Amino acid sequence: MIPAAELIKCLQLINSENVGPVTFYKLLERYQTLDNVLEVLPSLKKYRLFAKSAAEREYERAQAAKIRIVTFQDLEYPQNLRQLNDAPPVLYVRGNPNLLNAPAALSVVGARNASVNGRKTASRISYDLTNNGILIVSGMARGIDSAAHKGAMYALRQKGPTLAVLGTGVDIVYPQENKNLYAQICEQGAVVSEFPLGTEPQAQNFPRRNRIISALSQGTLIVEATTHSGSLTTARLALEQGKDIFAVPGSPQDARAQGPNKLIKEGAILAESAADILECFNPEKQKQIIEYVDKLQKNADYPAVDNLETDNGPADNASVIDCLSREGTHVDEIIRRTGLDASAVSLALLELELGGRIERQPGNKVALIK
């Protein structure tokens, strides 16, 4: 972790007028140090230096809100992002910054107006992958993004981590309907943004966000997307970064299947389940994943992880519903009363949440929606 004074210099430079990530690094390369760049910048007509006092206020706001600011100088800065020539010099992180360097991650993106089956597919794949040590990265948008985050967090006995990369400030919830989801991700995983605190949704920020989503992952999964979807932009960026592309096939009669089907025709890996994706991680990476999951379990008291290919069959949703109330019921109480195992209950609850029948509450509780 770099000293606060250096961090403030980074904030001052990246927030200066006409200074983006590429310019940031070019100026640093030319003038060698942040001090030198900040000293010379006022004399360069193209730029306007961001006030030091404003950078200090930004730092203080982050400190007060318990938001970690990770710069390109930090050891915690994601190694995958360092490969980009326009890597964000500064990242704001609310939640667990250690997730930025998870040994294996998959980005899951797709349609905002996703079908029920599309959301269920994204959730189940994310659930299974999280139980096998793969971090799910997405953008917290409506539809597939939200379903992927929820599936990941239902894994590992509802303690699964997930990473959301935002196109707003890390302190701004967008869309507002995801307020509870945002809070859950902050508690179990992390939300990340390169944009200053308070940055409201702007159309041009979301394509920039997408390059971070793809860069943080070893591959990208597309679940439902039209041929003009921003999800295909994420896939293109992932290809340019040398990442694997996975796609869930769909009916040619559904416009939302046109994007994934097109990608499969062009060479993307057809993915119908988590197993199709896990096959693509090499043995060395698998070893790192196992070590990572072991560490997660030790630090968070997670249950033993398997690949969910059990003989228990699907959970009995009716028996789970019988245990629920509008006031909220702890998940451990549901497991005790139904006699089902933890993974079966988690899957049942995930199905019920996707169907709009229940909502998650703090303290690992769920409640019937009033």
mmCIF file with all atom_site columns, N, CA and C in Angstrom, residues 68 70 75-81 91 93-106 130 133-138 149 152-153 156 159-165 184-192 212-213 215-218 292-293 295-296 299-300 302:
data_model
loop_
_atom_site.group_PDB
_atom_site.id
_atom_site.type_symbol
_atom_site.label_atom_id
_atom_site.label_alt_id
_atom_site.label_comp_id
_atom_site.label_asym_id
_atom_site.label_entity_id
_atom_site.label_seq_id
_atom_site.pdbx_PDB_ins_code
_atom_site.Cartn_x
_atom_site.Cartn_y
_atom_site.Cartn_z
_atom_site.occupancy
_atom_site.B_iso_or_equiv
_atom_site.pdbx_formal_charge
_atom_site.auth_seq_id
_atom_site.auth_comp_id
_atom_site.auth_asym_id
_atom_site.auth_atom_id
_atom_site.pdbx_PDB_model_num
ATOM 1   N N  . ARG A 1 68  ? -11.405 1.528   -0.496  1.00 0.00 ? 68  ARG A N  1
ATOM 2   C CA . ARG A 1 68  ? -9.965  1.423   -0.725  1.00 0.00 ? 68  ARG A CA 1
ATOM 3   C C  . ARG A 1 68  ? -9.629  1.954   -2.117  1.00 0.00 ? 68  ARG A C  1
ATOM 4   N N  . VAL A 1 70  ? -6.821  1.732   -4.868  1.00 0.00 ? 70  VAL A N  1
ATOM 5   C CA . VAL A 1 70  ? -5.656  0.939   -5.278  1.00 0.00 ? 70  VAL A CA 1
ATOM 6   C C  . VAL A 1 70  ? -5.067  1.583   -6.522  1.00 0.00 ? 70  VAL A C  1
ATOM 7   N N  . LEU A 1 75  ? 0.975   -3.289  -4.800  1.00 0.00 ? 75  LEU A N  1
ATOM 8   C CA . LEU A 1 75  ? 1.128   -4.727  -5.032  1.00 0.00 ? 75  LEU A CA 1
ATOM 9   C C  . LEU A 1 75  ? -0.227  -5.388  -5.250  1.00 0.00 ? 75  LEU A C  1
ATOM 10  N N  . GLU A 1 76  ? -1.273  -4.813  -4.681  1.00 0.00 ? 76  GLU A N  1
ATOM 11  C CA . GLU A 1 76  ? -2.620  -5.367  -4.806  1.00 0.00 ? 76  GLU A CA 1
ATOM 12  C C  . GLU A 1 76  ? -3.250  -5.067  -6.160  1.00 0.00 ? 76  GLU A C  1
ATOM 13  N N  . TYR A 1 77  ? -2.620  -4.209  -6.936  1.00 0.00 ? 77  TYR A N  1
ATOM 14  C CA . TYR A 1 77  ? -3.205  -3.863  -8.238  1.00 0.00 ? 77  TYR A CA 1
ATOM 15  C C  . TYR A 1 77  ? -3.296  -5.134  -9.081  1.00 0.00 ? 77  TYR A C  1
ATOM 16  N N  . PRO A 1 78  ? -4.425  -5.368  -9.764  1.00 0.00 ? 78  PRO A N  1
ATOM 17  C CA . PRO A 1 78  ? -4.607  -6.623  -10.514 1.00 0.00 ? 78  PRO A CA 1
ATOM 18  C C  . PRO A 1 78  ? -3.538  -6.826  -11.586 1.00 0.00 ? 78  PRO A C  1
ATOM 19  N N  . GLN A 1 79  ? -2.862  -7.956  -11.515 1.00 0.00 ? 79  GLN A N  1
ATOM 20  C CA . GLN A 1 79  ? -1.813  -8.246  -12.497 1.00 0.00 ? 79  GLN A CA 1
ATOM 21  C C  . GLN A 1 79  ? -2.385  -8.349  -13.912 1.00 0.00 ? 79  GLN A C  1
ATOM 22  N N  . ASN A 1 80  ? -3.595  -8.873  -14.044 1.00 0.00 ? 80  ASN A N  1
ATOM 23  C CA . ASN A 1 80  ? -4.207  -8.984  -15.376 1.00 0.00 ? 80  ASN A CA 1
ATOM 24  C C  . ASN A 1 80  ? -4.417  -7.622  -16.024 1.00 0.00 ? 80  ASN A C  1
ATOM 25  N N  . LEU A 1 81  ? -4.731  -6.616  -15.210 1.00 0.00 ? 81  LEU A N  1
ATOM 26  C CA . LEU A 1 81  ? -4.974  -5.277  -15.764 1.00 0.00 ? 81  LEU A CA 1
ATOM 27  C C  . LEU A 1 81  ? -3.683  -4.626  -16.258 1.00 0.00 ? 81  LEU A C  1
ATOM 28  N N  . LEU A 1 91  ? -7.967  2.512   -9.038  1.00 0.00 ? 91  LEU A N  1
ATOM 29  C CA . LEU A 1 91  ? -9.197  1.729   -8.883  1.00 0.00 ? 91  LEU A CA 1
ATOM 30  C C  . LEU A 1 91  ? -9.775  1.997   -7.489  1.00 0.00 ? 91  LEU A C  1
ATOM 31  N N  . VAL A 1 93  ? -12.222 0.524   -4.638  1.00 0.00 ? 93  VAL A N  1
ATOM 32  C CA . VAL A 1 93  ? -12.714 -0.808  -4.266  1.00 0.00 ? 93  VAL A CA 1
ATOM 33  C C  . VAL A 1 93  ? -13.505 -0.719  -2.966  1.00 0.00 ? 93  VAL A C  1
ATOM 34  N N  . ARG A 1 94  ? -14.741 -1.162  -3.025  1.00 0.00 ? 94  ARG A N  1
ATOM 35  C CA . ARG A 1 94  ? -15.539 -1.298  -1.803  1.00 0.00 ? 94  ARG A CA 1
ATOM 36  C C  . ARG A 1 94  ? -15.770 -2.787  -1.583  1.00 0.00 ? 94  ARG A C  1
ATOM 37  N N  . GLY A 1 95  ? -15.238 -3.316  -0.494  1.00 0.00 ? 95  GLY A N  1
ATOM 38  C CA . GLY A 1 95  ? -15.309 -4.753  -0.250  1.00 0.00 ? 95  GLY A CA 1
ATOM 39  C C  . GLY A 1 95  ? -13.915 -5.319  -0.102  1.00 0.00 ? 95  GLY A C  1
ATOM 40  N N  . ASN A 1 96  ? -13.725 -6.527  -0.582  1.00 0.00 ? 96  ASN A N  1
ATOM 41  C CA . ASN A 1 96  ? -12.464 -7.255  -0.406  1.00 0.00 ? 96  ASN A CA 1
ATOM 42  C C  . ASN A 1 96  ? -11.523 -7.031  -1.590  1.00 0.00 ? 96  ASN A C  1
ATOM 43  N N  . PRO A 1 97  ? -10.457 -6.227  -1.433  1.00 0.00 ? 97  PRO A N  1
ATOM 44  C CA . PRO A 1 97  ? -9.545  -5.960  -2.553  1.00 0.00 ? 97  PRO A CA 1
ATOM 45  C C  . PRO A 1 97  ? -8.719  -7.172  -2.970  1.00 0.00 ? 97  PRO A C  1
ATOM 46  N N  . ASN A 1 98  ? -8.628  -8.195  -2.109  1.00 0.00 ? 98  ASN A N  1
ATOM 47  C CA . ASN A 1 98  ? -7.862  -9.394  -2.463  1.00 0.00 ? 98  ASN A CA 1
ATOM 48  C C  . ASN A 1 98  ? -8.449  -10.125 -3.656  1.00 0.00 ? 98  ASN A C  1
ATOM 49  N N  . LEU A 1 99  ? -9.734  -9.909  -3.932  1.00 0.00 ? 99  LEU A N  1
ATOM 50  C CA . LEU A 1 99  ? -10.380 -10.575 -5.064  1.00 0.00 ? 99  LEU A CA 1
ATOM 51  C C  . LEU A 1 99  ? -9.848  -10.077 -6.400  1.00 0.00 ? 99  LEU A C  1
ATOM 52  N N  . LEU A 1 100 ? -9.195  -8.930  -6.402  1.00 0.00 ? 100 LEU A N  1
ATOM 53  C CA . LEU A 1 100 ? -8.660  -8.381  -7.654  1.00 0.00 ? 100 LEU A CA 1
ATOM 54  C C  . LEU A 1 100 ? -7.612  -9.307  -8.270  1.00 0.00 ? 100 LEU A C  1
ATOM 55  N N  . ASN A 1 101 ? -7.000  -10.135 -7.449  1.00 0.00 ? 101 ASN A N  1
ATOM 56  C CA . ASN A 1 101 ? -5.954  -11.033 -7.945  1.00 0.00 ? 101 ASN A CA 1
ATOM 57  C C  . ASN A 1 101 ? -6.306  -12.497 -7.707  1.00 0.00 ? 101 ASN A C  1
ATOM 58  N N  . ALA A 1 102 ? -7.594  -12.825 -7.817  1.00 0.00 ? 102 ALA A N  1
ATOM 59  C CA . ALA A 1 102 ? -8.003  -14.229 -7.723  1.00 0.00 ? 102 ALA A CA 1
ATOM 60  C C  . ALA A 1 102 ? -7.298  -15.015 -8.830  1.00 0.00 ? 102 ALA A C  1
ATOM 61  N N  . PRO A 1 103 ? -6.857  -16.254 -8.545  1.00 0.00 ? 103 PRO A N  1
ATOM 62  C CA . PRO A 1 103 ? -6.092  -17.009 -9.545  1.00 0.00 ? 103 PRO A CA 1
ATOM 63  C C  . PRO A 1 103 ? -6.881  -17.366 -10.785 1.00 0.00 ? 103 PRO A C  1
ATOM 64  N N  . ALA A 1 104 ? -8.207  -17.436 -10.678 1.00 0.00 ? 104 ALA A N  1
ATOM 65  C CA . ALA A 1 104 ? -9.024  -17.773 -11.849 1.00 0.00 ? 104 ALA A CA 1
ATOM 66  C C  . ALA A 1 104 ? -10.345 -17.035 -11.756 1.00 0.00 ? 104 ALA A C  1
ATOM 67  N N  . ALA A 1 105 ? -10.718 -16.390 -12.836 1.00 0.00 ? 105 ALA A N  1
ATOM 68  C CA . ALA A 1 105 ? -11.969 -15.640 -12.856 1.00 0.00 ? 105 ALA A CA 1
ATOM 69  C C  . ALA A 1 105 ? -12.605 -15.769 -14.231 1.00 0.00 ? 105 ALA A C  1
ATOM 70  N N  . LEU A 1 106 ? -13.919 -15.694 -14.256 1.00 0.00 ? 106 LEU A N  1
ATOM 71  C CA . LEU A 1 106 ? -14.665 -15.713 -15.505 1.00 0.00 ? 106 LEU A CA 1
ATOM 72  C C  . LEU A 1 106 ? -15.636 -14.553 -15.493 1.00 0.00 ? 106 LEU A C  1
ATOM 73  N N  . THR A 1 130 ? -18.357 -20.953 -8.959  1.00 0.00 ? 130 THR A N  1
ATOM 74  C CA . THR A 1 130 ? -17.910 -20.408 -7.677  1.00 0.00 ? 130 THR A CA 1
ATOM 75  C C  . THR A 1 130 ? -17.593 -21.526 -6.702  1.00 0.00 ? 130 THR A C  1
ATOM 76  N N  . GLY A 1 133 ? -14.123 -22.698 -7.255  1.00 0.00 ? 133 GLY A N  1
ATOM 77  C CA . GLY A 1 133 ? -13.008 -21.773 -7.089  1.00 0.00 ? 133 GLY A CA 1
ATOM 78  C C  . GLY A 1 133 ? -12.821 -20.751 -8.181  1.00 0.00 ? 133 GLY A C  1
ATOM 79  N N  . ILE A 1 134 ? -13.806 -20.596 -9.076  1.00 0.00 ? 134 ILE A N  1
ATOM 80  C CA . ILE A 1 134 ? -13.712 -19.596 -10.141 1.00 0.00 ? 134 ILE A CA 1
ATOM 81  C C  . ILE A 1 134 ? -14.480 -18.349 -9.719  1.00 0.00 ? 134 ILE A C  1
ATOM 82  N N  . LEU A 1 135 ? -13.819 -17.218 -9.662  1.00 0.00 ? 135 LEU A N  1
ATOM 83  C CA . LEU A 1 135 ? -14.466 -15.964 -9.294  1.00 0.00 ? 135 LEU A CA 1
ATOM 84  C C  . LEU A 1 135 ? -15.309 -15.455 -10.460 1.00 0.00 ? 135 LEU A C  1
ATOM 85  N N  . ILE A 1 136 ? -16.547 -15.086 -10.194 1.00 0.00 ? 136 ILE A N  1
ATOM 86  C CA . ILE A 1 136 ? -17.433 -14.533 -11.219 1.00 0.00 ? 136 ILE A CA 1
ATOM 87  C C  . ILE A 1 136 ? -17.315 -13.008 -11.211 1.00 0.00 ? 136 ILE A C  1
ATOM 88  N N  . VAL A 1 137 ? -17.039 -12.465 -12.392 1.00 0.00 ? 137 VAL A N  1
ATOM 89  C CA . VAL A 1 137 ? -16.915 -11.016 -12.584 1.00 0.00 ? 137 VAL A CA 1
ATOM 90  C C  . VAL A 1 137 ? -18.016 -10.570 -13.535 1.00 0.00 ? 137 VAL A C  1
ATOM 91  N N  . SER A 1 138 ? -18.729 -9.517  -13.194 1.00 0.00 ? 138 SER A N  1
ATOM 92  C CA . SER A 1 138 ? -19.752 -8.985  -14.091 1.00 0.00 ? 138 SER A CA 1
ATOM 93  C C  . SER A 1 138 ? -19.954 -7.504  -13.805 1.00 0.00 ? 138 SER A C  1
ATOM 94  N N  . HIS A 1 149 ? -24.215 -12.638 -10.610 1.00 0.00 ? 149 HIS A N  1
ATOM 95  C CA . HIS A 1 149 ? -23.774 -12.262 -9.259  1.00 0.00 ? 149 HIS A CA 1
ATOM 96  C C  . HIS A 1 149 ? -24.550 -13.037 -8.198  1.00 0.00 ? 149 HIS A C  1
ATOM 97  N N  . ALA A 1 152 ? -23.426 -16.682 -7.961  1.00 0.00 ? 152 ALA A N  1
ATOM 98  C CA . ALA A 1 152 ? -22.131 -16.787 -7.292  1.00 0.00 ? 152 ALA A CA 1
ATOM 99  C C  . ALA A 1 152 ? -22.282 -16.652 -5.783  1.00 0.00 ? 152 ALA A C  1
ATOM 100 N N  . MET A 1 153 ? -23.124 -15.729 -5.342  1.00 0.00 ? 153 MET A N  1
ATOM 101 C CA . MET A 1 153 ? -23.247 -15.481 -3.901  1.00 0.00 ? 153 MET A CA 1
ATOM 102 C C  . MET A 1 153 ? -24.063 -16.550 -3.187  1.00 0.00 ? 153 MET A C  1
ATOM 103 N N  . LEU A 1 156 ? -21.099 -21.755 -2.034  1.00 0.00 ? 156 LEU A N  1
ATOM 104 C CA . LEU A 1 156 ? -20.340 -21.826 -0.782  1.00 0.00 ? 156 LEU A CA 1
ATOM 105 C C  . LEU A 1 156 ? -21.217 -21.469 0.421   1.00 0.00 ? 156 LEU A C  1
ATOM 106 N N  . LYS A 1 159 ? -22.048 -17.840 0.894   1.00 0.00 ? 159 LYS A N  1
ATOM 107 C CA . LYS A 1 159 ? -20.924 -16.972 1.224   1.00 0.00 ? 159 LYS A CA 1
ATOM 108 C C  . LYS A 1 159 ? -20.010 -16.764 0.025   1.00 0.00 ? 159 LYS A C  1
ATOM 109 N N  . GLY A 1 160 ? -20.479 -17.152 -1.158  1.00 0.00 ? 160 GLY A N  1
ATOM 110 C CA . GLY A 1 160 ? -19.652 -17.057 -2.346  1.00 0.00 ? 160 GLY A CA 1
ATOM 111 C C  . GLY A 1 160 ? -19.296 -15.624 -2.692  1.00 0.00 ? 160 GLY A C  1
ATOM 112 N N  . PRO A 1 161 ? -18.032 -15.372 -3.072  1.00 0.00 ? 161 PRO A N  1
ATOM 113 C CA . PRO A 1 161 ? -17.621 -14.024 -3.474  1.00 0.00 ? 161 PRO A CA 1
ATOM 114 C C  . PRO A 1 161 ? -17.970 -13.752 -4.932  1.00 0.00 ? 161 PRO A C  1
ATOM 115 N N  . THR A 1 162 ? -18.041 -12.499 -5.292  1.00 0.00 ? 162 THR A N  1
ATOM 116 C CA . THR A 1 162 ? -18.212 -12.089 -6.685  1.00 0.00 ? 162 THR A CA 1
ATOM 117 C C  . THR A 1 162 ? -17.682 -10.669 -6.817  1.00 0.00 ? 162 THR A C  1
ATOM 118 N N  . LEU A 1 163 ? -17.331 -10.286 -8.028  1.00 0.00 ? 163 LEU A N  1
ATOM 119 C CA . LEU A 1 163 ? -16.743 -8.967  -8.272  1.00 0.00 ? 163 LEU A CA 1
ATOM 120 C C  . LEU A 1 163 ? -17.592 -8.227  -9.295  1.00 0.00 ? 163 LEU A C  1
ATOM 121 N N  . ALA A 1 164 ? -18.042 -7.032  -8.946  1.00 0.00 ? 164 ALA A N  1
ATOM 122 C CA . ALA A 1 164 ? -18.836 -6.203  -9.848  1.00 0.00 ? 164 ALA A CA 1
ATOM 123 C C  . ALA A 1 164 ? -18.023 -4.990  -10.267 1.00 0.00 ? 164 ALA A C  1
ATOM 124 N N  . VAL A 1 165 ? -17.881 -4.801  -11.566 1.00 0.00 ? 165 VAL A N  1
ATOM 125 C CA . VAL A 1 165 ? -17.163 -3.644  -12.102 1.00 0.00 ? 165 VAL A CA 1
ATOM 126 C C  . VAL A 1 165 ? -18.215 -2.647  -12.583 1.00 0.00 ? 165 VAL A C  1
ATOM 127 N N  . GLN A 1 184 ? -25.135 -6.632  -0.960  1.00 0.00 ? 184 GLN A N  1
ATOM 128 C CA . GLN A 1 184 ? -24.696 -8.014  -0.785  1.00 0.00 ? 184 GLN A CA 1
ATOM 129 C C  . GLN A 1 184 ? -23.316 -8.243  -1.389  1.00 0.00 ? 184 GLN A C  1
ATOM 130 N N  . ILE A 1 185 ? -23.089 -7.660  -2.577  1.00 0.00 ? 185 ILE A N  1
ATOM 131 C CA . ILE A 1 185 ? -21.785 -7.827  -3.225  1.00 0.00 ? 185 ILE A CA 1
ATOM 132 C C  . ILE A 1 185 ? -20.687 -7.173  -2.380  1.00 0.00 ? 185 ILE A C  1
ATOM 133 N N  . CYS A 1 186 ? -20.974 -5.997  -1.835  1.00 0.00 ? 186 CYS A N  1
ATOM 134 C CA . CYS A 1 186 ? -19.986 -5.324  -0.977  1.00 0.00 ? 186 CYS A CA 1
ATOM 135 C C  . CYS A 1 186 ? -19.652 -6.173  0.245   1.00 0.00 ? 186 CYS A C  1
ATOM 136 N N  . GLU A 1 187 ? -20.647 -6.886  0.764   1.00 0.00 ? 187 GLU A N  1
ATOM 137 C CA . GLU A 1 187 ? -20.453 -7.698  1.964   1.00 0.00 ? 187 GLU A CA 1
ATOM 138 C C  . GLU A 1 187 ? -19.683 -8.983  1.665   1.00 0.00 ? 187 GLU A C  1
ATOM 139 N N  . GLN A 1 188 ? -20.013 -9.638  0.538   1.00 0.00 ? 188 GLN A N  1
ATOM 140 C CA . GLN A 1 188 ? -19.426 -10.949 0.239   1.00 0.00 ? 188 GLN A CA 1
ATOM 141 C C  . GLN A 1 188 ? -18.259 -10.885 -0.734  1.00 0.00 ? 188 GLN A C  1
ATOM 142 N N  . GLY A 1 189 ? -18.203 -9.838  -1.537  1.00 0.00 ? 189 GLY A N  1
ATOM 143 C CA . GLY A 1 189 ? -17.175 -9.729  -2.559  1.00 0.00 ? 189 GLY A CA 1
ATOM 144 C C  . GLY A 1 189 ? -16.638 -8.320  -2.626  1.00 0.00 ? 189 GLY A C  1
ATOM 145 N N  . ALA A 1 190 ? -16.746 -7.708  -3.799  1.00 0.00 ? 190 ALA A N  1
ATOM 146 C CA . ALA A 1 190 ? -16.260 -6.339  -3.954  1.00 0.00 ? 190 ALA A CA 1
ATOM 147 C C  . ALA A 1 190 ? -16.899 -5.682  -5.169  1.00 0.00 ? 190 ALA A C  1
ATOM 148 N N  . VAL A 1 191 ? -17.068 -4.374  -5.086  1.00 0.00 ? 191 VAL A N  1
ATOM 149 C CA . VAL A 1 191 ? -17.431 -3.574  -6.249  1.00 0.00 ? 191 VAL A CA 1
ATOM 150 C C  . VAL A 1 191 ? -16.241 -2.693  -6.582  1.00 0.00 ? 191 VAL A C  1
ATOM 151 N N  . VAL A 1 192 ? -16.004 -2.503  -7.872  1.00 0.00 ? 192 VAL A N  1
ATOM 152 C CA . VAL A 1 192 ? -14.791 -1.825  -8.349  1.00 0.00 ? 192 VAL A CA 1
ATOM 153 C C  . VAL A 1 192 ? -15.168 -0.800  -9.411  1.00 0.00 ? 192 VAL A C  1
ATOM 154 N N  . ILE A 1 212 ? -12.360 -3.557  -18.439 1.00 0.00 ? 212 ILE A N  1
ATOM 155 C CA . ILE A 1 212 ? -11.884 -4.015  -17.135 1.00 0.00 ? 212 ILE A CA 1
ATOM 156 C C  . ILE A 1 212 ? -12.513 -5.364  -16.801 1.00 0.00 ? 212 ILE A C  1
ATOM 157 N N  . ILE A 1 213 ? -13.801 -5.515  -17.100 1.00 0.00 ? 213 ILE A N  1
ATOM 158 C CA . ILE A 1 213 ? -14.481 -6.788  -16.849 1.00 0.00 ? 213 ILE A CA 1
ATOM 159 C C  . ILE A 1 213 ? -13.757 -7.925  -17.566 1.00 0.00 ? 213 ILE A C  1
ATOM 160 N N  . ALA A 1 215 ? -10.662 -7.921  -18.831 1.00 0.00 ? 215 ALA A N  1
ATOM 161 C CA . ALA A 1 215 ? -9.242  -8.039  -18.469 1.00 0.00 ? 215 ALA A CA 1
ATOM 162 C C  . ALA A 1 215 ? -9.035  -8.751  -17.138 1.00 0.00 ? 215 ALA A C  1
ATOM 163 N N  . LEU A 1 216 ? -9.979  -8.630  -16.223 1.00 0.00 ? 216 LEU A N  1
ATOM 164 C CA . LEU A 1 216 ? -9.833  -9.248  -14.914 1.00 0.00 ? 216 LEU A CA 1
ATOM 165 C C  . LEU A 1 216 ? -10.065 -10.757 -14.949 1.00 0.00 ? 216 LEU A C  1
ATOM 166 N N  . SER A 1 217 ? -10.504 -11.276 -16.099 1.00 0.00 ? 217 SER A N  1
ATOM 167 C CA . SER A 1 217 ? -10.914 -12.671 -16.201 1.00 0.00 ? 217 SER A CA 1
ATOM 168 C C  . SER A 1 217 ? -10.027 -13.456 -17.157 1.00 0.00 ? 217 SER A C  1
ATOM 169 N N  . GLN A 1 218 ? -10.026 -14.777 -16.963 1.00 0.00 ? 218 GLN A N  1
ATOM 170 C CA . GLN A 1 218 ? -9.328  -15.652 -17.909 1.00 0.00 ? 218 GLN A CA 1
ATOM 171 C C  . GLN A 1 218 ? -10.193 -15.946 -19.137 1.00 0.00 ? 218 GLN A C  1
ATOM 172 N N  . TYR A 1 292 ? -6.463  -21.624 -3.729  1.00 0.00 ? 292 TYR A N  1
ATOM 173 C CA . TYR A 1 292 ? -7.264  -20.417 -3.474  1.00 0.00 ? 292 TYR A CA 1
ATOM 174 C C  . TYR A 1 292 ? -8.534  -20.775 -2.700  1.00 0.00 ? 292 TYR A C  1
ATOM 175 N N  . VAL A 1 293 ? -9.226  -21.842 -3.122  1.00 0.00 ? 293 VAL A N  1
ATOM 176 C CA . VAL A 1 293 ? -10.451 -22.270 -2.447  1.00 0.00 ? 293 VAL A CA 1
ATOM 177 C C  . VAL A 1 293 ? -10.147 -22.715 -1.023  1.00 0.00 ? 293 VAL A C  1
ATOM 178 N N  . LYS A 1 295 ? -7.840  -21.603 0.867   1.00 0.00 ? 295 LYS A N  1
ATOM 179 C CA . LYS A 1 295 ? -7.601  -20.378 1.636   1.00 0.00 ? 295 LYS A CA 1
ATOM 180 C C  . LYS A 1 295 ? -8.916  -19.694 1.981   1.00 0.00 ? 295 LYS A C  1
ATOM 181 N N  . LEU A 1 296 ? -9.833  -19.646 1.010   1.00 0.00 ? 296 LEU A N  1
ATOM 182 C CA . LEU A 1 296 ? -11.143 -19.059 1.256   1.00 0.00 ? 296 LEU A CA 1
ATOM 183 C C  . LEU A 1 296 ? -11.857 -19.787 2.392   1.00 0.00 ? 296 LEU A C  1
ATOM 184 N N  . ASN A 1 299 ? -10.236 -18.998 5.806   1.00 0.00 ? 299 ASN A N  1
ATOM 185 C CA . ASN A 1 299 ? -10.458 -17.636 6.295   1.00 0.00 ? 299 ASN A CA 1
ATOM 186 C C  . ASN A 1 299 ? -11.917 -17.338 6.606   1.00 0.00 ? 299 ASN A C  1
ATOM 187 N N  . ALA A 1 300 ? -12.825 -17.978 5.852   1.00 0.00 ? 300 ALA A N  1
ATOM 188 C CA . ALA A 1 300 ? -14.239 -17.636 6.007   1.00 0.00 ? 300 ALA A CA 1
ATOM 189 C C  . ALA A 1 300 ? -15.078 -18.787 6.565   1.00 0.00 ? 300 ALA A C  1
ATOM 190 N N  . TYR A 1 302 ? -15.798 -21.639 5.241   1.00 0.00 ? 302 TYR A N  1
ATOM 191 C CA . TYR A 1 302 ? -16.688 -22.183 4.241   1.00 0.00 ? 302 TYR A CA 1
ATOM 192 C C  . TYR A 1 302 ? -16.712 -23.707 4.340   1.00 0.00 ? 302 TYR A C  1
#
